[in-house]
Coordinates of C-alpha atoms in Angstrom, one line a residue:
M83 CA -30.4 22.3 -19.5
A84 CA -33.7 24.0 -18.9
E85 CA -32.6 27.5 -20.4
S86 CA -32.8 28.0 -23.8
P87 CA -29.5 28.4 -25.7
R88 CA -28.0 31.9 -26.2
F89 CA -26.3 33.3 -29.2
G90 CA -23.9 36.1 -29.5
I91 CA -21.4 37.3 -32.3
W92 CA -17.7 38.1 -32.3
A93 CA -17.4 42.1 -33.3
A94 CA -15.4 42.7 -36.3
V95 CA -12.4 44.3 -34.4
H96 CA -10.0 43.3 -37.1
G97 CA -12.3 42.5 -40.1
S98 CA -12.3 39.0 -41.4
R99 CA -12.5 36.1 -39.4
A100 CA -11.8 33.5 -42.1
A101 CA -9.8 34.7 -45.3
H102 CA -8.5 38.0 -46.1
H103 CA -8.9 37.8 -49.7
D104 CA -12.6 37.5 -49.9
P105 CA -14.2 39.7 -52.3
D106 CA -17.6 39.5 -50.8
E107 CA -15.9 40.2 -47.2
P108 CA -14.4 43.8 -46.7
D109 CA -11.3 43.7 -44.2
D110 CA -13.2 46.4 -42.3
A111 CA -12.4 47.0 -38.7
S112 CA -13.7 50.5 -38.4
W113 CA -16.1 51.8 -35.5
E114 CA -18.6 52.4 -38.2
R115 CA -18.8 49.0 -39.2
N116 CA -19.1 47.4 -35.8
R117 CA -21.5 50.0 -34.5
A118 CA -24.0 48.9 -37.4
L119 CA -23.1 45.2 -37.2
V120 CA -23.7 45.1 -33.4
L121 CA -26.9 47.3 -33.7
E122 CA -28.1 45.0 -36.2
A123 CA -27.4 42.0 -34.1
E124 CA -29.4 43.5 -31.3
A125 CA -32.3 44.0 -33.8
L126 CA -32.1 40.4 -34.8
G127 CA -32.2 38.5 -31.6
F128 CA -28.8 38.0 -30.7
D129 CA -27.9 38.1 -27.0
S130 CA -24.2 38.9 -26.5
V131 CA -21.5 40.7 -28.5
L132 CA -17.6 39.7 -27.6
V133 CA -15.3 42.8 -28.4
A134 CA -11.7 41.0 -28.5
Q135 CA -8.7 43.1 -27.6
H136 CA -6.2 43.9 -29.3
T137 CA -4.0 47.0 -29.5
M138 CA -2.5 46.3 -32.8
N139 CA -4.0 44.0 -35.6
P140 CA -2.7 40.3 -34.6
Y141 CA -2.5 39.3 -37.9
D142 CA -1.2 42.3 -40.0
A143 CA 0.0 45.3 -38.2
S144 CA -0.7 47.4 -41.3
R145 CA -4.4 46.7 -41.1
D146 CA -7.1 48.5 -38.9
Q147 CA -7.8 47.5 -35.2
L148 CA -10.9 48.5 -32.9
E149 CA -10.0 49.2 -29.5
A150 CA -12.2 47.2 -27.3
W151 CA -13.1 49.4 -24.3
T152 CA -13.8 52.6 -25.8
A153 CA -16.0 50.8 -28.2
A154 CA -17.6 48.7 -25.5
A155 CA -18.4 52.2 -23.9
M156 CA -20.0 53.4 -27.0
L157 CA -22.1 50.2 -27.7
A158 CA -23.4 50.2 -24.0
D159 CA -24.9 53.7 -24.7
L160 CA -26.2 52.9 -27.9
T161 CA -27.8 49.7 -27.4
R162 CA -30.6 48.5 -25.4
R163 CA -30.6 44.6 -24.7
I164 CA -27.7 43.1 -26.0
E165 CA -24.8 42.1 -23.4
I166 CA -21.5 43.5 -24.2
I167 CA -18.5 41.6 -23.2
A168 CA -15.0 43.1 -23.7
A169 CA -12.0 41.1 -23.5
I170 CA -9.2 42.1 -21.4
K171 CA -5.4 41.1 -21.0
P172 CA -4.6 41.9 -17.7
G173 CA -1.0 42.5 -18.5
L174 CA -2.3 45.8 -20.0
Y175 CA -4.1 47.4 -17.6
H176 CA -3.4 48.1 -13.6
P177 CA -6.6 46.4 -11.9
V178 CA -7.7 49.4 -10.0
V179 CA -8.0 51.3 -13.5
L180 CA -9.6 48.3 -15.4
A181 CA -12.0 47.9 -12.6
K182 CA -13.3 51.4 -12.6
M183 CA -13.7 51.2 -16.3
A184 CA -16.0 48.2 -15.7
L185 CA -17.9 49.7 -13.5
Q186 CA -18.7 52.8 -15.6
I187 CA -19.4 50.8 -18.8
E188 CA -21.7 48.5 -16.4
H189 CA -23.5 51.5 -15.3
I190 CA -23.7 53.1 -19.0
S191 CA -25.4 49.8 -20.0
G192 CA -27.6 49.6 -17.2
G193 CA -26.1 46.2 -15.8
R194 CA -25.5 44.4 -19.3
F195 CA -21.7 44.5 -19.2
A196 CA -19.1 41.6 -18.9
L197 CA -15.5 41.3 -19.1
N198 CA -13.6 38.3 -20.9
L199 CA -10.2 37.5 -19.3
V200 CA -7.9 36.1 -21.5
N201 CA -4.0 35.9 -20.8
A202 CA -2.6 36.7 -23.8
W203 CA -0.6 35.0 -26.8
N204 CA 0.9 37.5 -29.1
R205 CA 4.3 38.1 -27.6
A206 CA 4.7 41.4 -29.9
E207 CA 1.8 43.2 -28.5
F208 CA 3.8 43.3 -25.3
E209 CA 7.4 43.2 -26.2
R210 CA 7.3 45.9 -29.0
A211 CA 5.7 48.1 -26.2
G212 CA 8.4 47.3 -23.7
L213 CA 6.2 45.5 -21.5
P214 CA 6.8 42.0 -19.8
F215 CA 5.5 38.9 -21.4
P216 CA 6.3 36.3 -18.8
A217 CA 6.0 32.7 -19.6
H218 CA 2.5 30.9 -20.0
D219 CA 1.9 29.4 -16.5
D220 CA 3.2 33.1 -15.1
R221 CA 0.9 34.9 -17.0
Y222 CA -1.8 32.7 -15.6
A223 CA -0.5 33.5 -12.0
Y224 CA -0.6 37.3 -12.7
G225 CA -4.1 36.9 -14.2
R226 CA -5.1 34.8 -11.1
E227 CA -3.9 37.6 -8.7
W228 CA -5.4 40.5 -10.9
I229 CA -8.9 39.1 -11.2
G230 CA -9.3 38.3 -7.5
F231 CA -8.6 42.1 -6.9
V232 CA -10.6 43.1 -9.9
D233 CA -13.3 41.1 -8.6
R234 CA -13.3 42.4 -5.2
L235 CA -13.4 46.2 -6.6
M236 CA -16.4 45.7 -9.0
R237 CA -18.2 44.4 -6.1
G238 CA -17.6 47.5 -4.2
E239 CA -15.7 46.3 -1.6
H240 CA -13.4 48.4 0.6
V241 CA -9.9 46.7 -0.5
S242 CA -6.4 46.9 1.0
F243 CA -4.2 44.1 -0.8
S244 CA -0.7 43.0 -1.1
G245 CA 0.5 40.1 -3.2
A246 CA 3.1 39.2 -5.4
H247 CA 2.3 41.9 -8.1
F248 CA 0.0 44.3 -6.6
Q249 CA 0.0 46.6 -3.6
V250 CA -3.0 48.9 -3.0
Q251 CA -4.1 50.6 0.1
D252 CA -7.6 51.6 1.4
Y253 CA -9.2 51.4 -2.1
Q254 CA -13.1 51.8 -2.9
L255 CA -14.8 52.2 -6.3
R256 CA -18.1 53.9 -6.6
P257 CA -20.9 53.4 -8.1
A258 CA -21.0 49.8 -7.6
G259 CA -23.9 47.2 -7.4
T260 CA -26.4 49.6 -8.9
Y261 CA -27.8 46.8 -10.9
R262 CA -26.5 43.6 -9.7
L263 CA -23.5 42.3 -7.6
R264 CA -20.9 42.9 -10.3
P265 CA -20.3 42.7 -13.7
T266 CA -20.3 39.2 -15.4
I267 CA -16.7 37.4 -15.5
Y268 CA -16.1 35.4 -18.5
L269 CA -12.6 33.4 -19.0
G270 CA -10.8 32.1 -22.1
G271 CA -8.4 29.3 -22.1
E272 CA -8.1 25.6 -22.1
S273 CA -4.5 24.9 -20.2
E274 CA -4.6 23.4 -16.9
P275 CA -3.9 26.9 -15.3
A276 CA -6.9 28.2 -17.5
R277 CA -9.5 25.5 -16.2
A278 CA -8.3 26.1 -12.6
L279 CA -8.8 29.8 -12.8
A280 CA -12.2 29.3 -14.4
A281 CA -13.4 27.2 -11.5
D282 CA -12.0 29.6 -8.9
H283 CA -13.0 33.1 -10.6
A284 CA -15.4 33.0 -13.7
D285 CA -18.9 32.8 -14.1
V286 CA -18.8 31.4 -17.6
W287 CA -15.9 29.5 -19.2
F288 CA -15.1 29.9 -23.0
I289 CA -14.3 27.0 -25.0
N290 CA -12.7 27.4 -28.3
G291 CA -14.5 25.5 -31.6
Q292 CA -14.0 21.8 -31.4
P293 CA -15.7 18.6 -31.9
L294 CA -18.8 17.8 -29.5
D295 CA -16.8 14.9 -27.8
D296 CA -14.0 17.1 -27.1
V297 CA -16.2 20.0 -25.6
R298 CA -17.9 17.2 -23.5
G299 CA -14.7 16.2 -22.0
L300 CA -13.6 19.8 -21.2
I301 CA -16.9 20.7 -19.4
A302 CA -16.7 17.3 -17.4
D303 CA -13.4 18.0 -16.3
V304 CA -14.1 21.6 -15.2
A305 CA -17.5 21.0 -13.8
G306 CA -15.9 18.3 -11.7
R307 CA -14.0 20.9 -9.5
P308 CA -15.5 23.3 -7.0
A309 CA -16.8 26.3 -8.7
A310 CA -16.5 29.9 -6.5
N311 CA -19.6 31.2 -8.5
A312 CA -21.4 27.9 -9.1
P313 CA -22.8 26.8 -11.2
L314 CA -20.2 27.5 -13.5
R315 CA -21.8 28.0 -17.0
Y316 CA -20.1 27.3 -20.5
G317 CA -19.8 29.2 -23.7
L318 CA -18.5 28.0 -27.2
S319 CA -17.0 29.9 -30.1
A320 CA -17.9 28.6 -33.6
F321 CA -17.9 29.7 -37.1
V322 CA -21.2 29.1 -39.2
I323 CA -21.8 28.3 -42.3
A324 CA -25.3 27.2 -43.0
R325 CA -27.4 26.6 -46.3
E326 CA -30.4 25.0 -47.7
T327 CA -28.3 21.5 -48.0
D328 CA -25.6 20.2 -46.5
A329 CA -23.5 20.0 -50.0
A330 CA -24.2 23.7 -50.5
A331 CA -22.8 24.4 -47.1
E332 CA -19.8 22.1 -47.8
A333 CA -19.3 24.0 -51.3
E334 CA -19.1 27.3 -49.3
H335 CA -16.7 25.8 -46.7
N336 CA -14.4 24.7 -49.6
R337 CA -14.5 27.9 -51.2
L338 CA -13.6 29.7 -47.7
L339 CA -10.7 27.3 -47.2
A340 CA -9.6 28.0 -50.8
L341 CA -9.3 31.6 -50.1
A342 CA -7.7 30.9 -46.9
Q343 CA -4.8 29.3 -48.3
R344 CA -3.8 32.7 -49.7
D345 CA -3.3 34.1 -46.1
A346 CA -0.5 31.3 -45.6
D347 CA 2.1 34.2 -45.1
L348 CA 0.0 36.0 -42.6
R349 CA -0.7 32.7 -40.7
A350 CA 2.9 32.2 -40.6
D351 CA 3.9 35.6 -39.4
T352 CA 1.3 35.3 -36.7
R353 CA 2.3 32.1 -35.6
A354 CA 6.1 33.2 -35.1
R355 CA 4.9 35.9 -32.9
T356 CA 2.8 33.3 -30.8
D357 CA 3.5 31.8 -27.4
A358 CA 4.2 28.2 -28.3
A359 CA 2.4 27.0 -25.1
S360 CA -1.0 28.4 -26.1
V361 CA -3.4 25.3 -26.4
M362 CA -5.7 27.2 -28.7
F363 CA -2.9 27.4 -31.3
A364 CA -1.6 24.1 -30.7
K365 CA -5.3 22.8 -31.8
T366 CA -5.8 25.5 -34.7
D367 CA -2.5 24.9 -36.1
A368 CA -3.1 21.0 -36.7
A369 CA -6.5 21.7 -38.5
A370 CA -5.8 24.9 -40.5
S371 CA -5.9 22.9 -43.8
R372 CA -9.6 21.6 -42.8
H373 CA -11.0 24.7 -40.9
V374 CA -11.6 28.4 -41.1
G375 CA -12.3 30.9 -38.5
T376 CA -10.6 32.1 -35.6
N377 CA -10.7 30.4 -31.9
G378 CA -11.6 26.9 -33.5
G379 CA -13.9 28.3 -36.2
T380 CA -15.5 25.5 -38.2
A381 CA -13.9 22.6 -36.2
A382 CA -17.0 23.0 -33.9
G383 CA -19.0 21.5 -36.8
L384 CA -21.4 24.0 -37.4
V385 CA -21.6 23.6 -41.1
G386 CA -24.4 22.2 -43.1
S387 CA -28.1 22.6 -43.7
Y388 CA -30.1 24.9 -41.5
E389 CA -31.4 21.7 -39.8
T390 CA -28.0 20.0 -39.7
V391 CA -26.6 23.2 -37.8
A392 CA -29.5 23.5 -35.6
A393 CA -29.6 20.1 -34.4
R394 CA -25.5 20.3 -33.8
I395 CA -26.4 23.4 -31.6
R396 CA -29.0 21.4 -29.8
A397 CA -26.4 18.7 -29.2
F398 CA -23.9 21.2 -27.7
H399 CA -26.6 22.7 -25.9
E400 CA -27.5 19.2 -24.2
A401 CA -23.7 18.8 -23.3
G402 CA -23.6 22.2 -21.3
I403 CA -23.2 25.0 -23.7
G404 CA -25.3 27.8 -22.7
L405 CA -23.8 30.6 -24.8
F406 CA -22.7 30.2 -28.7
I407 CA -20.4 33.2 -29.7
L408 CA -20.4 32.9 -33.6
Q409 CA -18.6 34.1 -36.4
F410 CA -19.9 34.3 -40.3
Q411 CA -18.3 35.5 -43.7
P412 CA -19.2 37.5 -45.2
F413 CA -20.4 38.4 -41.6
E414 CA -23.5 40.6 -42.4
A415 CA -25.1 38.6 -44.7
E416 CA -24.4 35.4 -43.1
M417 CA -25.6 36.6 -39.7
R418 CA -28.9 37.6 -41.2
R419 CA -29.2 34.2 -42.7
F420 CA -28.9 32.6 -39.5
A421 CA -31.2 34.5 -37.8
E422 CA -33.7 33.9 -40.4
H423 CA -33.5 30.0 -40.8
V424 CA -31.3 28.6 -37.8
L425 CA -32.6 30.7 -34.8
P426 CA -36.1 29.8 -35.1
R427 CA -35.3 26.1 -35.5
V428 CA -33.3 26.2 -32.3
R429 CA -35.7 28.5 -30.4

């Protein structure tokens, strides 16, 4: 790939990503922490921030949870360069309302906003609110109709639409197209319906952290499909542990693995509320004893010396990954370490 890799962070929307009993990492999902975190990430040279969407904390409902879209609007105003990516679950918002919100944040940011379409895995988030939670493939069918409608509205098109889920007459949103055609569309998920939807509607397909050969296979599969917004680009989630030596990084990985074992009850409760058809959880359940972090975490292999981590990033980039969305713990300190020691080796 000719372009340099880009790097982003996961916002701390529900606190820790690896272990909830780490004395070095506050389980802090406050707006104040996230504001400071994203402003520092921008200053350190990171390119994007992904703000995951949960209405309640997905691991422990008694813990705090940042609201994604109000936070994204504030971040859009406070920052000057970094891309703001807000996740969205179609079942929680009517497409007209969401498209209007997206256009407003796009305007506030000066053309730096993106939405990340995810089709949900936490049944409790919907069912406890009295909202429908259809079967996996049915959620993707709903999301397909939803994003097709949102895409047209974000482009400023004059829309009348009648589908299986939505009927809208004579709708058009303004302002639109002030900075570019529309906000960027990211899409997460690795099931067959997710792959098809990415090819048909996404600008960037997000892949969960996993070994390089697996990522190559996923990219080859989706790259072989006709893409509506070609060329389709690719992003990867990963948890980073970088140190002076490989041995020191493995020691820290083992420390976090041991701490994560204390979260067994939380993980079991989360798994009980998870759609069994979720590809992400099927993979991470099998690897839970060997990896830390969410969305694949350290399964991507970004654990090692500064040069080892940089070399693995280069290999993923050569395979087609353009954007790395990263997790750290303790987040602020390890983000600084990455910016100081790994970014220069890659860039």
